[in-house]
């Protein structure tokens, strides 16, 4: 686990070169086909070096939830273990890690008709008006959601309209997490936030140079996209969308993309601080991959077993 630009992919590949693992992506943006540049997907060569899962599984017009991730990940973990290998979960979508380890609230499944009706209302009234409606029926949830956060407003209203109860009242009941696995949580955390920020700046500039805007323009030509889709709210794509709509110039796109990515990293680090005692590694340290590998080797030695024996 770790923030964006923290070097997770590189460390995962070093682990894969040493241990019989298969990588399960824990990234809510890399699930989308065609969104390659702005999500920093592993390259074809990197994917060839180790099996990867949960990348390029849906179109950008579709949605993917923490519940879907949990279902897919638990199935993959079982299959990988059945092959005598070890699932290595890698990514920065902390909600997915939390859902996998702690379970999920027992909420109703998404309903396309209800969502479509809410979207029609949003076009007519605006999301702030729907946020005001949410505040009347579920003030506790509305207080945690910004008036312009279309995705979360839509989900909260959808839950109320399907279940007849507010989201805040349903979130206490959780489905138990799978108990048959022993998780070894590893967190890559920067010792110097300023250095991470510089990495983020350089990486976003590299994404622009690699064709982020052009990639989005091609996706808009291929799919019926709109700015309220979860895929188009991903960091980088949201800013590129606004640039294509003429909201600002290229320099502003750069600045806003970097700022949004830094805010994402800040949220990821906040999640990490609240998670259950992961082993912390400085993602800026030289020899990071070997530090992680040495730690895993000690874990295996202490457990008296080894990877690849078919035991989860």
CSV table of C-alpha atoms in Angstrom, one decimal, residues 16-285:
chain,number,residue,atom,x,y,z
A,16,UNK,CA,7.7,-11.1,-8.1
A,17,UNK,CA,11.3,-11.7,-9.2
A,18,UNK,CA,12.1,-13.4,-5.9
A,19,UNK,CA,8.8,-15.1,-4.8
A,20,UNK,CA,6.1,-17.0,-6.7
A,21,UNK,CA,3.4,-14.3,-6.5
A,22,UNK,CA,0.6,-13.1,-8.8
A,23,UNK,CA,-0.2,-9.4,-8.5
A,24,UNK,CA,-3.7,-8.2,-7.8
A,25,UNK,CA,-4.2,-4.5,-8.6
A,26,UNK,CA,-5.9,-2.5,-5.9
A,27,UNK,CA,-6.5,0.6,-8.0
A,28,UNK,CA,-9.9,2.0,-8.8
A,29,UNK,CA,-8.6,3.7,-12.0
A,30,UNK,CA,-6.6,0.9,-13.6
A,31,UNK,CA,-9.7,-1.2,-14.0
A,32,UNK,CA,-10.7,1.0,-17.0
A,33,UNK,CA,-9.8,0.0,-20.5
A,34,UNK,CA,-8.0,2.6,-22.6
A,35,UNK,CA,-7.1,4.8,-19.5
A,36,UNK,CA,-3.4,3.9,-19.6
A,37,UNK,CA,-1.4,7.1,-19.5
A,38,UNK,CA,-3.2,8.9,-16.7
A,39,UNK,CA,-3.4,5.8,-14.4
A,40,UNK,CA,0.2,4.8,-14.6
A,41,UNK,CA,-0.7,1.2,-15.5
A,42,UNK,CA,2.2,-1.3,-15.6
A,43,UNK,CA,3.7,-1.5,-19.0
A,44,UNK,CA,3.4,-4.6,-21.2
A,45,UNK,CA,6.9,-5.6,-20.2
A,46,UNK,CA,6.1,-5.2,-16.5
A,47,UNK,CA,2.9,-7.3,-16.9
A,48,UNK,CA,4.9,-9.9,-18.8
A,49,UNK,CA,7.3,-10.2,-15.8
A,50,UNK,CA,4.5,-11.3,-13.5
A,51,UNK,CA,0.8,-12.2,-13.8
A,52,UNK,CA,-1.4,-9.2,-13.1
A,53,UNK,CA,-5.1,-9.1,-12.3
A,54,UNK,CA,-7.9,-6.5,-12.2
A,55,UNK,CA,-6.4,-4.3,-14.8
A,56,UNK,CA,-8.4,-3.4,-18.0
A,57,UNK,CA,-11.6,-5.2,-16.9
A,58,UNK,CA,-14.3,-2.6,-17.7
A,59,UNK,CA,-15.1,0.2,-20.1
A,60,UNK,CA,-14.9,3.8,-18.9
A,61,UNK,CA,-18.6,4.1,-19.2
A,62,UNK,CA,-19.1,1.5,-16.5
A,63,UNK,CA,-18.8,1.7,-12.7
A,64,UNK,CA,-16.8,-0.4,-10.3
A,65,UNK,CA,-17.4,-0.5,-6.6
A,66,UNK,CA,-15.6,-1.6,-3.4
A,67,UNK,CA,-18.1,-4.5,-3.2
A,68,UNK,CA,-17.2,-5.7,-6.7
A,69,UNK,CA,-13.5,-5.4,-5.9
A,70,UNK,CA,-13.9,-7.4,-2.7
A,71,UNK,CA,-15.8,-10.1,-4.6
A,72,UNK,CA,-13.2,-10.2,-7.4
A,73,UNK,CA,-10.2,-10.1,-5.1
A,74,UNK,CA,-11.4,-12.9,-2.8
A,75,UNK,CA,-12.1,-15.1,-5.9
A,76,UNK,CA,-8.6,-14.3,-7.3
A,77,UNK,CA,-6.9,-14.9,-4.0
A,78,UNK,CA,-8.5,-18.3,-3.7
A,79,UNK,CA,-7.5,-19.2,-7.3
A,80,UNK,CA,-4.0,-18.0,-6.9
A,81,UNK,CA,-3.5,-19.9,-3.7
A,82,UNK,CA,-5.0,-22.9,-5.4
A,83,UNK,CA,-2.2,-22.7,-8.0
A,84,UNK,CA,0.4,-22.9,-5.2
A,85,UNK,CA,1.3,-19.2,-5.5
A,86,UNK,CA,0.8,-16.1,-3.3
A,87,UNK,CA,-1.6,-13.2,-4.0
A,88,UNK,CA,0.3,-9.9,-3.8
A,89,UNK,CA,-2.2,-7.0,-3.6
A,90,UNK,CA,-0.7,-3.8,-4.8
A,91,UNK,CA,-2.2,-0.3,-5.1
A,92,UNK,CA,-3.3,2.9,-3.5
A,93,UNK,CA,-7.1,2.6,-3.3
A,94,UNK,CA,-7.3,2.4,0.5
A,95,UNK,CA,-11.0,1.9,0.6
A,96,UNK,CA,-10.6,-1.4,-1.4
A,97,UNK,CA,-8.0,-2.6,1.1
A,98,UNK,CA,-10.3,-1.7,4.0
A,99,UNK,CA,-13.2,-3.5,2.3
A,100,UNK,CA,-11.2,-6.6,1.8
A,101,UNK,CA,-9.8,-6.8,5.3
A,102,UNK,CA,-12.7,-5.5,7.4
A,103,UNK,CA,-15.8,-6.2,5.3
A,104,UNK,CA,-18.5,-3.9,3.9
A,105,UNK,CA,-21.7,-2.3,5.1
A,106,UNK,CA,-24.7,-4.3,4.0
A,107,UNK,CA,-26.0,-1.8,1.4
A,108,UNK,CA,-28.3,-2.4,-1.6
A,109,UNK,CA,-26.7,-3.1,-5.0
A,110,UNK,CA,-26.6,-0.3,-7.6
A,111,UNK,CA,-29.8,0.1,-9.6
A,112,UNK,CA,-29.3,1.5,-13.1
A,113,UNK,CA,-32.9,2.9,-13.4
A,114,UNK,CA,-32.6,4.7,-10.1
A,115,UNK,CA,-29.2,6.2,-11.0
A,116,UNK,CA,-30.5,7.3,-14.4
A,117,UNK,CA,-33.4,9.1,-12.7
A,118,UNK,CA,-31.0,10.9,-10.3
A,119,UNK,CA,-28.8,11.9,-13.2
A,120,UNK,CA,-31.8,13.4,-15.0
A,121,UNK,CA,-32.7,15.4,-11.8
A,122,UNK,CA,-29.1,16.6,-11.5
A,123,UNK,CA,-29.1,17.9,-15.1
A,124,UNK,CA,-32.4,19.8,-14.4
A,125,UNK,CA,-31.6,21.1,-10.9
A,126,UNK,CA,-27.8,20.7,-10.4
A,127,UNK,CA,-25.9,18.6,-7.9
A,128,UNK,CA,-26.1,21.2,-5.1
A,129,UNK,CA,-29.9,21.0,-5.2
A,130,UNK,CA,-29.7,17.2,-4.8
A,131,UNK,CA,-27.2,17.7,-2.0
A,132,UNK,CA,-29.8,19.9,-0.3
A,133,UNK,CA,-32.3,17.1,-0.7
A,134,UNK,CA,-29.8,14.6,0.8
A,135,UNK,CA,-29.3,17.0,3.8
A,136,UNK,CA,-33.1,16.8,4.5
A,137,UNK,CA,-33.3,13.0,4.4
A,138,UNK,CA,-29.8,12.1,5.7
A,139,UNK,CA,-28.1,15.1,7.3
A,140,UNK,CA,-25.2,12.9,8.8
A,141,UNK,CA,-24.2,11.7,5.3
A,142,UNK,CA,-24.7,15.1,3.7
A,143,UNK,CA,-22.4,16.7,6.2
A,144,UNK,CA,-19.5,14.4,4.9
A,145,UNK,CA,-20.1,15.1,1.2
A,146,UNK,CA,-19.4,18.3,-0.7
A,147,UNK,CA,-22.3,19.8,-2.7
A,148,UNK,CA,-20.4,19.2,-5.9
A,149,UNK,CA,-19.4,15.5,-5.2
A,150,UNK,CA,-21.8,14.0,-7.8
A,151,UNK,CA,-20.7,10.4,-7.3
A,152,UNK,CA,-21.3,10.2,-3.5
A,153,UNK,CA,-24.5,12.3,-3.6
A,154,UNK,CA,-25.9,10.0,-6.3
A,155,UNK,CA,-25.0,6.8,-4.2
A,156,UNK,CA,-26.5,8.2,-1.0
A,157,UNK,CA,-29.7,9.2,-2.7
A,158,UNK,CA,-29.8,5.8,-4.5
A,159,UNK,CA,-29.5,3.9,-1.3
A,160,UNK,CA,-32.3,5.9,0.3
A,161,UNK,CA,-34.6,5.4,-2.7
A,162,UNK,CA,-34.0,1.7,-2.8
A,163,UNK,CA,-33.8,0.8,0.9
A,164,UNK,CA,-36.1,3.5,2.3
A,165,UNK,CA,-33.5,4.2,4.9
A,166,UNK,CA,-30.6,6.7,5.0
A,167,UNK,CA,-27.1,5.6,4.1
A,168,UNK,CA,-25.8,6.6,7.6
A,169,UNK,CA,-28.3,4.2,9.2
A,170,UNK,CA,-27.2,1.2,7.1
A,171,UNK,CA,-23.4,1.6,7.3
A,172,UNK,CA,-23.1,0.1,10.7
A,173,UNK,CA,-24.1,-3.4,9.6
A,174,UNK,CA,-21.0,-5.0,8.0
A,175,UNK,CA,-20.5,-8.3,6.1
A,176,UNK,CA,-17.6,-10.2,7.7
A,177,UNK,CA,-14.3,-10.1,5.9
A,178,UNK,CA,-12.7,-13.4,4.7
A,179,UNK,CA,-11.0,-15.1,7.7
A,180,UNK,CA,-9.0,-17.8,5.8
A,181,UNK,CA,-6.2,-15.5,4.9
A,182,UNK,CA,-3.3,-14.1,6.9
A,183,UNK,CA,-2.6,-10.5,5.6
A,184,UNK,CA,0.9,-9.1,5.7
A,185,UNK,CA,0.3,-5.3,5.3
A,186,UNK,CA,3.3,-3.4,3.9
A,187,UNK,CA,3.1,0.4,3.6
A,188,UNK,CA,5.4,2.6,1.5
A,189,UNK,CA,5.4,6.0,3.1
A,190,UNK,CA,7.7,9.0,2.3
A,191,UNK,CA,10.1,10.3,4.9
A,192,UNK,CA,10.0,13.7,3.1
A,193,UNK,CA,6.7,14.8,1.7
A,194,UNK,CA,8.4,17.5,-0.4
A,195,UNK,CA,10.3,14.8,-2.3
A,196,UNK,CA,7.1,12.9,-3.0
A,197,UNK,CA,5.6,16.1,-4.2
A,198,UNK,CA,8.4,16.6,-6.7
A,199,UNK,CA,8.0,13.0,-7.9
A,200,UNK,CA,4.3,13.7,-8.4
A,201,UNK,CA,5.1,16.9,-10.4
A,202,UNK,CA,7.6,15.1,-12.6
A,203,UNK,CA,5.2,12.2,-13.2
A,204,UNK,CA,2.3,14.3,-14.2
A,205,UNK,CA,4.4,16.3,-16.6
A,206,UNK,CA,5.6,13.0,-18.1
A,207,UNK,CA,1.9,11.9,-18.4
A,208,UNK,CA,1.2,15.1,-20.4
A,209,UNK,CA,4.2,14.5,-22.6
A,210,UNK,CA,3.1,10.9,-23.1
A,211,UNK,CA,-0.3,12.0,-24.4
A,212,UNK,CA,-2.8,12.2,-21.5
A,213,UNK,CA,-4.9,14.8,-23.3
A,214,UNK,CA,-4.8,13.0,-26.6
A,215,UNK,CA,-5.7,9.7,-24.9
A,216,UNK,CA,-8.8,11.3,-23.3
A,217,UNK,CA,-9.8,12.9,-26.7
A,218,UNK,CA,-9.6,9.5,-28.3
A,219,UNK,CA,-11.7,7.9,-25.5
A,220,UNK,CA,-14.3,10.7,-25.9
A,221,UNK,CA,-14.5,9.8,-29.6
A,222,UNK,CA,-14.9,6.1,-28.8
A,223,UNK,CA,-17.3,6.1,-25.8
A,224,UNK,CA,-20.4,8.1,-24.7
A,225,UNK,CA,-18.6,9.7,-21.9
A,226,UNK,CA,-19.6,12.5,-19.6
A,227,UNK,CA,-17.7,14.4,-16.8
A,228,UNK,CA,-19.8,12.8,-14.0
A,229,UNK,CA,-18.8,9.2,-14.8
A,230,UNK,CA,-16.5,7.7,-12.1
A,231,UNK,CA,-13.8,7.1,-14.7
A,232,UNK,CA,-13.8,10.8,-15.7
A,233,UNK,CA,-13.6,11.9,-12.1
A,234,UNK,CA,-10.2,10.2,-11.8
A,235,UNK,CA,-7.4,12.5,-11.0
A,236,UNK,CA,-5.8,13.8,-14.2
A,237,UNK,CA,-8.7,12.9,-16.4
A,238,UNK,CA,-11.0,15.4,-14.7
A,239,UNK,CA,-8.5,18.2,-15.3
A,240,UNK,CA,-7.8,17.0,-18.9
A,241,UNK,CA,-11.6,17.0,-19.6
A,242,UNK,CA,-11.9,20.6,-18.4
A,243,UNK,CA,-8.9,21.5,-20.5
A,244,UNK,CA,-10.6,20.0,-23.6
A,245,UNK,CA,-13.8,21.9,-22.8
A,246,UNK,CA,-11.8,25.1,-22.9
A,247,UNK,CA,-11.9,25.8,-19.2
A,248,UNK,CA,-8.2,26.7,-19.0
A,249,UNK,CA,-4.9,26.6,-20.8
A,250,UNK,CA,-2.2,23.9,-20.8
A,251,UNK,CA,-0.2,25.5,-18.0
A,252,UNK,CA,-3.2,25.6,-15.8
A,253,UNK,CA,-4.0,22.0,-16.7
A,254,UNK,CA,-0.5,21.1,-15.5
A,255,UNK,CA,-0.8,23.0,-12.2
A,256,UNK,CA,-4.3,21.7,-11.5
A,257,UNK,CA,-3.3,18.1,-12.3
A,258,UNK,CA,-0.3,18.3,-10.0
A,259,UNK,CA,-2.3,19.9,-7.2
A,260,UNK,CA,-5.1,17.3,-7.5
A,261,UNK,CA,-2.5,14.4,-7.4
A,262,UNK,CA,-0.9,15.9,-4.3
A,263,UNK,CA,-4.3,16.0,-2.6
A,264,UNK,CA,-4.9,12.4,-3.6
A,265,UNK,CA,-1.5,11.4,-2.0
A,266,UNK,CA,-2.5,13.3,1.1
A,267,UNK,CA,-5.8,11.4,1.4
A,268,UNK,CA,-4.0,8.1,0.8
A,269,UNK,CA,-1.5,8.8,3.6
A,270,UNK,CA,-4.4,9.8,5.9
A,271,UNK,CA,-6.0,6.4,5.2
A,272,UNK,CA,-2.7,4.7,5.9
A,273,UNK,CA,-2.4,6.3,9.3
A,274,UNK,CA,-5.8,4.9,10.3
A,275,UNK,CA,-5.1,1.4,9.1
A,276,UNK,CA,-4.2,-1.6,11.3
A,277,UNK,CA,-0.4,-1.5,12.0
A,278,UNK,CA,1.1,-2.0,8.6
A,279,UNK,CA,4.9,-2.5,8.4
A,280,UNK,CA,6.2,0.9,7.3
A,281,UNK,CA,9.0,1.4,4.7
A,282,UNK,CA,10.4,4.7,3.5
A,283,UNK,CA,9.5,4.8,-0.1
A,284,UNK,CA,12.3,7.2,-0.8
A,285,UNK,CA,15.0,5.0,0.7
